[in-house]
Short mmCIF file of C-alpha atoms and ligand atoms in Angstrom, two decimals:
data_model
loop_
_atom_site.label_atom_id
_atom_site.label_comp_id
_atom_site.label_asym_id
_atom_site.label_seq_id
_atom_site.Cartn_x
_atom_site.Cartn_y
_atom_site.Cartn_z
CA UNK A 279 93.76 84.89 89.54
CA UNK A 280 91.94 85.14 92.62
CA UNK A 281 92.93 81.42 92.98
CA UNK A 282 89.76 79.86 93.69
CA UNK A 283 88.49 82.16 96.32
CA UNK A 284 85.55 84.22 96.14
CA UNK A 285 87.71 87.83 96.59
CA UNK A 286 91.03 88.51 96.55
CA UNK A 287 90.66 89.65 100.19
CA UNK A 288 89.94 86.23 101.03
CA UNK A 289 93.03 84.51 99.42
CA UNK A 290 95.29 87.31 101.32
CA UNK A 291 94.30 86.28 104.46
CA UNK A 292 94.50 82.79 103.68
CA UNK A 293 97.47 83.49 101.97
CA UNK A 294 98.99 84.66 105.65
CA UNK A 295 100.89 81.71 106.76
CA UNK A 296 102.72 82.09 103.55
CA UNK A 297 103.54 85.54 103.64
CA UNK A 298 104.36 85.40 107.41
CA UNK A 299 107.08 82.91 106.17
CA UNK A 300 108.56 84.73 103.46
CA UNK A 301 108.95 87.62 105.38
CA UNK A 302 110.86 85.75 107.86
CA UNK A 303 113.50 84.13 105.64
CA UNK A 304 116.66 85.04 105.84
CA UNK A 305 116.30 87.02 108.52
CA UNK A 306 115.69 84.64 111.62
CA UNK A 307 118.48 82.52 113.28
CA UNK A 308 116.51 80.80 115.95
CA UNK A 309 118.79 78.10 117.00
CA UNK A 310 121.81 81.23 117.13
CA UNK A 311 119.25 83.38 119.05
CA UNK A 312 120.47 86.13 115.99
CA UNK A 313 118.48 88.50 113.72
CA UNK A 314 119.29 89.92 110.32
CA UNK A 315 118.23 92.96 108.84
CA UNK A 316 120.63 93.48 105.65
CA UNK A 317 118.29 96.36 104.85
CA UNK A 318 119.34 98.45 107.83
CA UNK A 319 122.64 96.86 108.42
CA UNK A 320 124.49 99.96 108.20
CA UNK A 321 123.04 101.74 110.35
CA UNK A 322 123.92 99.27 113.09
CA UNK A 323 125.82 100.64 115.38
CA UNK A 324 123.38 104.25 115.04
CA UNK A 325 120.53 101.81 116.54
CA UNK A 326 123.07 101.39 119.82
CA UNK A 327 122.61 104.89 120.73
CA UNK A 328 119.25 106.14 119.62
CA UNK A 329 117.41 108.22 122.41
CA UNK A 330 114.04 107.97 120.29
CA UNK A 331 111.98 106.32 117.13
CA UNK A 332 109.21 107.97 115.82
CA UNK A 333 106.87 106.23 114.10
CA UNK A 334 104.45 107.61 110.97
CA UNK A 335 102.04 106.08 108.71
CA UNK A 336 98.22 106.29 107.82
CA UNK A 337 95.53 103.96 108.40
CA UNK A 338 96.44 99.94 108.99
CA UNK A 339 99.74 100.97 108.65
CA UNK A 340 99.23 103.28 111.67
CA UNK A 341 97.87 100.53 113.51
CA UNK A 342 100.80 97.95 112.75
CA UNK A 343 102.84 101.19 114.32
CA UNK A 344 101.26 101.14 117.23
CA UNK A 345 102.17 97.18 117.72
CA UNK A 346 105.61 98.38 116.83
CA UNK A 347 105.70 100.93 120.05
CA UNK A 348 104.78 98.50 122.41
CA UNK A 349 107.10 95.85 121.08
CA UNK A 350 110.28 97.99 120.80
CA UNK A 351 109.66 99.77 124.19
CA UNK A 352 109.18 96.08 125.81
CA UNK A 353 112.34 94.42 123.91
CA UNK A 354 114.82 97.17 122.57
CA UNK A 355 114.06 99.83 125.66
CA UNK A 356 113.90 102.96 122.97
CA UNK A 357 111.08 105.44 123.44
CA UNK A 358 108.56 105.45 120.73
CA UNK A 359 106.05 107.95 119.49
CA UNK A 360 103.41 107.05 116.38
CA UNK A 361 102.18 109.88 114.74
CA UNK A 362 99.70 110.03 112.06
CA UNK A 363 101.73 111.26 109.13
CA UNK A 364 98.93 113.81 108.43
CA UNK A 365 99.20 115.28 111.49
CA UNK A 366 102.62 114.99 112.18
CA UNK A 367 103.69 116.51 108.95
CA UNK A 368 101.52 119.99 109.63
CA UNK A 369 102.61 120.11 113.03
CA UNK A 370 106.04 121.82 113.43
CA UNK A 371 107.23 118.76 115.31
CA UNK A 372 110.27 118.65 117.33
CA UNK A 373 113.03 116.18 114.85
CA UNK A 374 116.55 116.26 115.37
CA UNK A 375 119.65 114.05 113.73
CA UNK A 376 119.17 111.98 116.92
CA UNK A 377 116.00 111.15 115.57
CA UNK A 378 115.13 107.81 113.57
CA UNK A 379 111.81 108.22 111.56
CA UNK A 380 110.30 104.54 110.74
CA UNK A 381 107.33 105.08 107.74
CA UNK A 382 105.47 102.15 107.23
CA UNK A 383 103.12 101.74 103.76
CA UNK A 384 102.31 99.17 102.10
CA UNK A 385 102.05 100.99 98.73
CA UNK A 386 105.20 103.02 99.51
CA UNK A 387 102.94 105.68 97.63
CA UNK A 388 101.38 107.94 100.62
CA UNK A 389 100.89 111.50 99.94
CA UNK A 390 100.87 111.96 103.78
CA UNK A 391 103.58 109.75 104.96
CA UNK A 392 105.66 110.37 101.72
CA UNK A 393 105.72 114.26 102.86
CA UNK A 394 106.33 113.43 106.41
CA UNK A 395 109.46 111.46 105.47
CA UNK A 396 110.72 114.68 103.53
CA UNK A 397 109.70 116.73 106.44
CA UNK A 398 112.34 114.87 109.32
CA UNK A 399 114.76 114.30 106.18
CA UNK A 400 115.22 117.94 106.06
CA UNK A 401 115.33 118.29 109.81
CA UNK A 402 118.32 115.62 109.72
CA UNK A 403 116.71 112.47 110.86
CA UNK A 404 117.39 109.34 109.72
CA UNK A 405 114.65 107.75 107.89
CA UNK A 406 113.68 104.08 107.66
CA UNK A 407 110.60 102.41 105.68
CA UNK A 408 109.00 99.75 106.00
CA UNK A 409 107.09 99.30 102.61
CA UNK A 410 105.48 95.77 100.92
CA UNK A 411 105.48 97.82 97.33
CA UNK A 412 109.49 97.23 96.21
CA UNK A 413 110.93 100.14 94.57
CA UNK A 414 107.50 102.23 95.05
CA UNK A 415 108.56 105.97 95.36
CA UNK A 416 108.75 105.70 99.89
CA UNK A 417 111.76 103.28 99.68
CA UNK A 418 113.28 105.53 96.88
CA UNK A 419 113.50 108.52 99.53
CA UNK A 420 114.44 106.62 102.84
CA UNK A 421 117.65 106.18 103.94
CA UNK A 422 117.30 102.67 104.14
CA UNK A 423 114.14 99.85 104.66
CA UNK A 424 112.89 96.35 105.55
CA UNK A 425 110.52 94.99 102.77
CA UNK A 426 107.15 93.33 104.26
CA UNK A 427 107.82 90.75 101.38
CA UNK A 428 103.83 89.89 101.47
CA UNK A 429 103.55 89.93 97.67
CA UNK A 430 101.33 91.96 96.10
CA UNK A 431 98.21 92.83 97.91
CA UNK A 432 94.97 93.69 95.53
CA UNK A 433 91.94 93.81 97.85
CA UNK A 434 91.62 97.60 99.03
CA UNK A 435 91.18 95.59 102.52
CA UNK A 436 94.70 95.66 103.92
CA UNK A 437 95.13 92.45 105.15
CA UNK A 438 98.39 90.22 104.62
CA UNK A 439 100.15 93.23 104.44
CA UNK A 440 99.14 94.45 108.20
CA UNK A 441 100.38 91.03 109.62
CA UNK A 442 103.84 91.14 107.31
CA UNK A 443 104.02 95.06 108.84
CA UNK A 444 103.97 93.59 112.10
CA UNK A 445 105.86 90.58 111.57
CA UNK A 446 108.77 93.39 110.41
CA UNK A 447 108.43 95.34 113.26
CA UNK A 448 108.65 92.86 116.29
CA UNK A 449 111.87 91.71 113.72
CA UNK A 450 112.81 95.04 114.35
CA UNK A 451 112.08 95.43 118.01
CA UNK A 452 114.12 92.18 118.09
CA UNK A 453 117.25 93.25 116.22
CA UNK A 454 117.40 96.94 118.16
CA UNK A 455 117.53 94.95 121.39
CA UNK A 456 120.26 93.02 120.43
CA UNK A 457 122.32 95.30 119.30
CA UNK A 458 121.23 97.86 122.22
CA UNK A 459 122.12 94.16 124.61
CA UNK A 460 118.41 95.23 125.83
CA UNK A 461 117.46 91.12 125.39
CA UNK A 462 119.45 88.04 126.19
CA UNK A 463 120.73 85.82 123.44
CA UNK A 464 118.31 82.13 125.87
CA UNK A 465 115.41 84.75 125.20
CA UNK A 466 116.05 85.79 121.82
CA UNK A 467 116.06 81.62 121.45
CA UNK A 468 113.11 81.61 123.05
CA UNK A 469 111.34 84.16 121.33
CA UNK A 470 112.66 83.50 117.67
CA UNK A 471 111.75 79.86 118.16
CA UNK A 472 108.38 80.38 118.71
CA UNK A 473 108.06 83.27 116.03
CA UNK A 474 109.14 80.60 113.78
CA UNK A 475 105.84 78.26 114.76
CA UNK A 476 103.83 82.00 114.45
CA UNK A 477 102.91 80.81 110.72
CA UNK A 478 101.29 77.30 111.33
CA UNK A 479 99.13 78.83 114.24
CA UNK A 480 98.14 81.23 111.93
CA UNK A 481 97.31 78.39 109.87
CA UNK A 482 95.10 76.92 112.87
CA UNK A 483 93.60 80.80 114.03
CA UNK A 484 92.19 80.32 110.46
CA UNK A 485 90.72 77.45 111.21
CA UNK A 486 88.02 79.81 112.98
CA UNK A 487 86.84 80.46 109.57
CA UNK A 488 83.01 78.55 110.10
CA UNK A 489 82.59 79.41 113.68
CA UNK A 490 83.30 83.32 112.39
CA UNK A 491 80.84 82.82 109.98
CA UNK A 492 78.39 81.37 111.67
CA UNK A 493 78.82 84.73 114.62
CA UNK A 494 78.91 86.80 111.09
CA UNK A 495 75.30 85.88 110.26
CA UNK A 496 74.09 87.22 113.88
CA UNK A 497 75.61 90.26 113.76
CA UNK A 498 74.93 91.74 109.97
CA UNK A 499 72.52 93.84 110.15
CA UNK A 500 74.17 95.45 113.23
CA UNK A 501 74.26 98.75 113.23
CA UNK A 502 77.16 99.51 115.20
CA UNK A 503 79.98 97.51 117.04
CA UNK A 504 82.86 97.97 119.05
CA UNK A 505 85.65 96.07 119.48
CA UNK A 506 87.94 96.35 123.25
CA UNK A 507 91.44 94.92 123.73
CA UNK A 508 94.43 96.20 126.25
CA UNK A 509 98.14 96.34 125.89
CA UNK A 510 98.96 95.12 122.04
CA UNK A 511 95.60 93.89 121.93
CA UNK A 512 94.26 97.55 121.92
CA UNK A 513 96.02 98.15 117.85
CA UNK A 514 94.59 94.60 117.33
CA UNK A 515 90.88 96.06 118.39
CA UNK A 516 91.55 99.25 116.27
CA UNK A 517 92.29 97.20 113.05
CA UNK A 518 89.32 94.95 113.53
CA UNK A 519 87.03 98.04 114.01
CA UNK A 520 89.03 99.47 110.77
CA UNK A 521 88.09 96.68 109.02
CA UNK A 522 84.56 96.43 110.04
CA UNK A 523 84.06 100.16 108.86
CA UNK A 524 85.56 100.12 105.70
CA UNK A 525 84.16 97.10 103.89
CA UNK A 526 80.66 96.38 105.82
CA UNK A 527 80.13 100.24 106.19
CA UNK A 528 78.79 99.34 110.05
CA UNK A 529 80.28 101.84 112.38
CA UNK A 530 83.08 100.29 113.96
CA UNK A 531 85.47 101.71 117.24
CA UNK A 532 88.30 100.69 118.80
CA UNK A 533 88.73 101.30 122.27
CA UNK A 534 91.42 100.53 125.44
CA UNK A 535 89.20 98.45 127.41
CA UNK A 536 89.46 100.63 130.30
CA UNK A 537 88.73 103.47 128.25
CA UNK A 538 85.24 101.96 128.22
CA UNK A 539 83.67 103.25 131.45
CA UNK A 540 85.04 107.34 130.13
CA UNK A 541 82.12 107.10 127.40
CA UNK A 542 81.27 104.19 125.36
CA UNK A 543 79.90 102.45 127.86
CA UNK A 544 76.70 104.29 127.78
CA UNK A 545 76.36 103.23 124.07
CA UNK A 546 75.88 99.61 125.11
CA UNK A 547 72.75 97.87 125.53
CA UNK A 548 71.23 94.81 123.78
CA UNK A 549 71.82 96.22 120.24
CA UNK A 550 75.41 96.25 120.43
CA UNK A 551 77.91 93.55 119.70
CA UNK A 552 81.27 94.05 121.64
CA UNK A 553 84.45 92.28 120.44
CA UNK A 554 86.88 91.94 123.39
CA UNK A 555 90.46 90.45 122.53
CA UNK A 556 90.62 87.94 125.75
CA UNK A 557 93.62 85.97 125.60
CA UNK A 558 95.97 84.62 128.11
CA UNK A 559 98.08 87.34 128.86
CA UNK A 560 99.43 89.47 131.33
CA UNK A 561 95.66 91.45 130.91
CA UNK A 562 93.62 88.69 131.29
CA UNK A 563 91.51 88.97 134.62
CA UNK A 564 91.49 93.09 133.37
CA UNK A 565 89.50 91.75 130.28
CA UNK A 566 87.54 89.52 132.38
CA UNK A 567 86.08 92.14 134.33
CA UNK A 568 85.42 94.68 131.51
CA UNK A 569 83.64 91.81 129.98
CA UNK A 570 81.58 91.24 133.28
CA UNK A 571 80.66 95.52 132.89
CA UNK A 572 79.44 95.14 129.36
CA UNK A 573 77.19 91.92 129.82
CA UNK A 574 75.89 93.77 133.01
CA UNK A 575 74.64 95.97 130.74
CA UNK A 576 73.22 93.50 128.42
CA UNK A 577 75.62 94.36 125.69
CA UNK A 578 76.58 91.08 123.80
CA UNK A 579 80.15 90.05 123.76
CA UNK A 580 82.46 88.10 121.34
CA UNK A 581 85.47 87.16 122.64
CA UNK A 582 88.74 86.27 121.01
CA UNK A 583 89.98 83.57 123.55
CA UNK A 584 93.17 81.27 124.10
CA UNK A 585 92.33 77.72 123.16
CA UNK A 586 91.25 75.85 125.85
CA UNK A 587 90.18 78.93 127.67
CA UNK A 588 87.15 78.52 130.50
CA UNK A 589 86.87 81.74 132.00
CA UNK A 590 85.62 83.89 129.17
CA UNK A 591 83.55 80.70 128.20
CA UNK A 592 81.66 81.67 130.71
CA UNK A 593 80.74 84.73 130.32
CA UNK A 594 80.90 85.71 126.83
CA UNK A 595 77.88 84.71 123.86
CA UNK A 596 80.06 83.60 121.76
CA UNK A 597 84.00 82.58 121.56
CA UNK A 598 86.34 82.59 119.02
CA UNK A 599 89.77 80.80 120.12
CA UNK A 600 93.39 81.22 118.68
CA UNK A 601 96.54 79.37 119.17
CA UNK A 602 98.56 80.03 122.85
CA UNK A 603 101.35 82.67 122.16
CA UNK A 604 103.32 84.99 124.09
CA UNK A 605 102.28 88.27 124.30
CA UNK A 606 104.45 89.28 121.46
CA UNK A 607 103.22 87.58 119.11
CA UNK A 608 99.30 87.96 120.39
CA UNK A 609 98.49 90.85 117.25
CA UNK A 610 99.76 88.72 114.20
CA UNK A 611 97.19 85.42 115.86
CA UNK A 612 94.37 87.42 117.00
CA UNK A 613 94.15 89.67 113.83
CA UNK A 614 92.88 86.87 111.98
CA UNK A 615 89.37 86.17 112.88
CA UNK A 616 88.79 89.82 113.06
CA UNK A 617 90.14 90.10 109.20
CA UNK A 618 87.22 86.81 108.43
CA UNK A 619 84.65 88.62 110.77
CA UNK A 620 84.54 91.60 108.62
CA UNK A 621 85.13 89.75 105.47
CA UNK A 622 82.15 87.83 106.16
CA UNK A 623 79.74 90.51 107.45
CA UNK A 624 80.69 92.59 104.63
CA UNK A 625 79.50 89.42 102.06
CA UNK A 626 76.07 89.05 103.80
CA UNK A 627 75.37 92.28 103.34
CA UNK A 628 76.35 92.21 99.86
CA UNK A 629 79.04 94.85 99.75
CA UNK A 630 82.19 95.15 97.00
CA UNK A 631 84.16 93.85 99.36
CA UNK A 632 87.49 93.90 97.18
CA UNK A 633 86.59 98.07 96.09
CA UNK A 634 84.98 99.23 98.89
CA UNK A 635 82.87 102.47 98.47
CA UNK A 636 85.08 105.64 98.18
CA UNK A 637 88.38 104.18 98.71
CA UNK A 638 91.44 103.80 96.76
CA UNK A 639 94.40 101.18 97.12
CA UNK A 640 96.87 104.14 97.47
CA UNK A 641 95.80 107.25 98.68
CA UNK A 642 98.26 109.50 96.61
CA UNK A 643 96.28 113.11 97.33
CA UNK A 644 96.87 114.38 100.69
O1 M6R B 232 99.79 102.03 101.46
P1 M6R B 232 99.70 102.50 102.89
O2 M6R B 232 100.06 101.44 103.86
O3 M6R B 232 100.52 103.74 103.13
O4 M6R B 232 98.19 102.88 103.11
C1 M6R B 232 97.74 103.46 104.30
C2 M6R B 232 96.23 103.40 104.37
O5 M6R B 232 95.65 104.12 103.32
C3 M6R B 232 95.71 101.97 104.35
O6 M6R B 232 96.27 101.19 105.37
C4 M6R B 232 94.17 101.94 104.52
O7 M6R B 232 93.80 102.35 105.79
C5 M6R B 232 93.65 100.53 104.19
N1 M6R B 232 92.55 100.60 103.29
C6 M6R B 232 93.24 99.76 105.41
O8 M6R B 232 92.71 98.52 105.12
#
């Protein structure tokens, strides 16, 4: 059942390019520059005129949210908040019919996001899901949904499911900005094409998988770690801290690597490992010179790097490189040696990696 792998956790992420794939089909018209969403096909011409999305889920799903924010403000031009359903739902928020909730769970069992869906129902919003569980109890009360389509997901780890959430989303982002006319149909080409290719790099990010072990068996008995990334790369840092936490029980935090010099920079010194997403993007010298403030303080960086990359060689202890990729696209590639870093750690120190201390699959209490 586990299909020859050690943990289930381990055949989900290698089971990644797959699911990437499947969650594409049907719905991707590269050479047409054209995206389909039968799920939310009715609401259409609603999507023309939104004036905001809010966004609520818990946990990896909250992160995959936060990858959905940046790409629908970048592509469709629609403001987006992402709320903690747990917070949002106590909070006497501000929903109106205007409104278009998007929940995201991969169970589609949430206590928390299940009541914050009910919440904006009642206030007159218009609810979409974005669930991996088909016909779990979230996509019974939406008004409408994209399936991840990532098949079912046993280890308590989310992992395929976070990249399929994502992979939905920048569909999403996509689709909103051509019906708001937000994108043009050459870069809708452009971009589809390439999201097309997204699931053999995945296939070559997990190539990493012997280099990320080998980094694994330095950093084990670590105590604590945190991981840094800007722009999309910040929800990419988040999740790999996430991950960390809950099935290596190090402590784990995600930062904005500017947010660094505010505080946790005075937690670095020799002791601490720092994970810095450095690709080749629009942030790139940024990274660079947070990287050059955390080895001035002797802290020891790992870097998630474009392949070929020099720069960062040069600085960091150790690199990890991923397949080139527009920005868009950066979470679903650089996600993956952060899933194998934790996976890893989390079998050296001989933890239950697949049932993790204290956690459950699908948190159904509130
Ligand atoms: O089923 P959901 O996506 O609604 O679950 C939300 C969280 O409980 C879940 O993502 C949790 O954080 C995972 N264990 C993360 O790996």
């Amino acid at each position: 059942e586990k299909g020859g792998y050690d943990h289930f956790m381990l055949k989900e992420i290698y089971e990644q390019p797959r699911s990437i794939r499947d969650c594409m089909r049907g719905r991707i018209y590269p050479e047409e520059g054209k995206v389909q969403l039968g799920g939310i096909k009715e609401f259409a011409d609603k999507l023309k005129n939104i004036d905001r999305i809010i966004i609520v889920a818990c946990g990896t799903s909250w992160h995959a949210g936060l990858v959905g924010e940046y790409l629908i403000e970048e592509y469709a031009r629609i403001p987006v908040e992402v709320e903690y359903a747990s917070e949002f739902r106590y909070r006497n928020p501000i929903i109106t019919e205007k409104d278009v909730v998007i929940a995201i769970s991969q169970s589609g069992e949430t206590a928390d996001t299940m009541a914050a869906i009910e919440m904006a129902k009642e206030k007159g919003a218009t609810i979409f899901g974005v669930c991996n569980v088909v016909g779990a109890s979230i996509p019974r009360i939406t008004h409408a949904g994209v399936y991840t389509h990532a098949g079912p997901e046993i280890g308590v780890a989310s992992t395929k499911a976070f990249t399929a959430q994502v992979t939905v989303l920048t569909l999403m982002a996509f689709y909103m900005a051509q019906q708001k006319g937000t994108i043009s149909n050459s870069k809708l080409v452009e971009l589809l094409t390439e999201l097309d290719c997204i699931p053999d790099k995945i296939q070559v990010a997990l190539q990493s998988n012997d280099i990320v072990k080998a980094i694994s068996e330095k950093f084990k008995d670590s105590r604590n770690c945190l991981f840094l990334g800007r722009g999309s790369g910040f929800p990419v840092a988040l999740e790999g801290a996430l991950k960390l936490k809950e099935i290596s029980y190090i402590h784990a935090e995600g930062y904005p690597a500017a947010e660094m010099k505010h505080g946790p920079i005075a937690l670095i010194d020799e002791e601490m490992p720092v994970v810095v997403i450095a690709t080749k993007n629009s942030s790139y010298e940024k990274v660079i010179s947070n990287i050059q403030e955390v080895k001035a303080r002797k802290g020891v960086v790992i870097a998630i790097v474009t392949e070929g990359d020099t720069e960062v060689k040069k600085m960091a202890d150790y690199c990890i490189e991923i397949p080139d990729s527009s920005e868009a696209f950066l979470p679903l590639l650089a996600t993956i040696p952060l899933q194998l870093l934790s996976y890893h750690i989390a079998v050296l120190r001989g933890c239950n990696v697949d049932q993790p201390r204290n956690l459950a699959k699908s948190v159904t209490v509130e």
